[in-house]
XYZ file of C-alpha atoms in Angstrom:
124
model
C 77.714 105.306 99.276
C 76.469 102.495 97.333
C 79.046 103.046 94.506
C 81.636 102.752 97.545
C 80.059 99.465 98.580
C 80.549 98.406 94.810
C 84.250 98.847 94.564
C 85.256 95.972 96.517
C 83.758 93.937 93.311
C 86.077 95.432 90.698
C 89.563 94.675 89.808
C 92.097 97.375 90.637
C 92.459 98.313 87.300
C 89.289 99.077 86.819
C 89.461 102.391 88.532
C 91.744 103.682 85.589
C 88.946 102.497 83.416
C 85.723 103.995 84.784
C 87.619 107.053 85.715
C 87.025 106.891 89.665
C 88.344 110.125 91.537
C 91.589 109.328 93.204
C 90.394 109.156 97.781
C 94.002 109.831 98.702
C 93.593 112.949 100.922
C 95.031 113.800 103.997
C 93.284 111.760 107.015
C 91.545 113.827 109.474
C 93.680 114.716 113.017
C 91.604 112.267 114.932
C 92.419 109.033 113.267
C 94.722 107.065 115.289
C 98.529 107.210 114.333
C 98.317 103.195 114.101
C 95.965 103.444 111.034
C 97.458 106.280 109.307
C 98.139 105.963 105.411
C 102.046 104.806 104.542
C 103.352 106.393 101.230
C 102.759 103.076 100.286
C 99.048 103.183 100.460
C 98.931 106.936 99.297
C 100.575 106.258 96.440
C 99.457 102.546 95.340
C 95.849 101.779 94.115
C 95.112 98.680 96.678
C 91.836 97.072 97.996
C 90.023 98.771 100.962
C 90.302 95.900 103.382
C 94.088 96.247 103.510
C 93.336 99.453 104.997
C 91.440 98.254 108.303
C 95.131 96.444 109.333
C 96.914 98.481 112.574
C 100.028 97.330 111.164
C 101.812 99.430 108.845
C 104.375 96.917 107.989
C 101.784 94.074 107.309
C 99.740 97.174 105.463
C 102.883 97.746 103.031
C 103.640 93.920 102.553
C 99.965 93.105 101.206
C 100.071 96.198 99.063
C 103.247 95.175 97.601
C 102.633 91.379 97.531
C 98.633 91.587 95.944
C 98.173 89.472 93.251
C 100.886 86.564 94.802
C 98.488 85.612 98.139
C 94.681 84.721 97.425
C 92.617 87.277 99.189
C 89.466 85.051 99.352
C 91.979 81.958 102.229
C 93.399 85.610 103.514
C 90.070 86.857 104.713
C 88.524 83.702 104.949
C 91.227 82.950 107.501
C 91.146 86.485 109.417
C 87.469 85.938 109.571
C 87.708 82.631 111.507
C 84.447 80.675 111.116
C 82.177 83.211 110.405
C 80.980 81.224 107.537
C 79.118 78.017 107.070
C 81.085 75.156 105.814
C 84.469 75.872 107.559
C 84.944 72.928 109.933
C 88.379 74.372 111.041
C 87.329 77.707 112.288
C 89.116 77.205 115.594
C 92.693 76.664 113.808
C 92.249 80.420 112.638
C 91.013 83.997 112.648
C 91.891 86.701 114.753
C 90.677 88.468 118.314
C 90.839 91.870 118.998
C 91.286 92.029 122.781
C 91.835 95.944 123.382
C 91.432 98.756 121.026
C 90.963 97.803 117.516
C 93.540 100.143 115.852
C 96.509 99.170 118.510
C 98.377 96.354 117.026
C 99.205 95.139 120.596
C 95.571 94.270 120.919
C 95.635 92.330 118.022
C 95.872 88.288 118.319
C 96.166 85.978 115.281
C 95.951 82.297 114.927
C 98.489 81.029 112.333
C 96.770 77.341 111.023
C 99.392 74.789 109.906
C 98.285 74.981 106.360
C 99.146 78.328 106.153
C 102.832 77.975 107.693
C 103.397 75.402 104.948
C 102.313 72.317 107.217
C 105.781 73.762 109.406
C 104.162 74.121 113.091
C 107.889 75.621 113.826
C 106.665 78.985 111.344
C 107.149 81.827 113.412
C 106.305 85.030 112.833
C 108.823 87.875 113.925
């Protein structure tokens, strides 16, 4: 397990490099059908936070668009204020009112900044 907790450090194509086993087996029946694996993520080496999404759509989009978004305003703007030194943690982050692998439950707070200063951006 502490390997796993190491991988988040490495660039993607490091795993080519260091020879890591390929995790792409089938899930187990009791995962929910919300956080089941696309072809997408089966088939594309990605980082393991993409994974924890409910959205397969949004799952496929940061697969394919990695490497064009920076992860670090990403998670630092799921994760709402959760850190010191973020004055604006209000204006973002995301609540999880029901079950955590429904998308339905899932409520997201789109800051300005990130909508290109447009407060008409609207997500659809």
């Amino acid at each position: 397990m502490a390997v796993l907790s190491l991988l988040e450090h490495l660039p993607l194509e490091c795993g080519g490099t260091i020879n890591l086993p390929s995790l792409a087996i089938d899930p187990p029946s009791s995962v929910p059908p919300e956080l089941l694996p696309t072809t997408l993520q089966k088939s594309t080496p990605h980082a393991y936070w993409i994974d924890i999404f409910p959205c397969h759509v949004m799952r496929d989009n940061l697969i394919r668009l990695y490497g064009q978004y920076d992860t670090h305003d990403l998670q630092r703007d799921l994760a709402k204020s959760l850190y010191e030194g973020f004055v604006d943690g209000e204006q973002r982050g995301c609540l999880v009112w029901g079950e955590p692998w429904t998308v339905n439950g899932w409520e997201v707070f789109w800051h300005q900044r990130i909508a290109g200063e447009n407060p008409e951006v609207k997500m659809e």
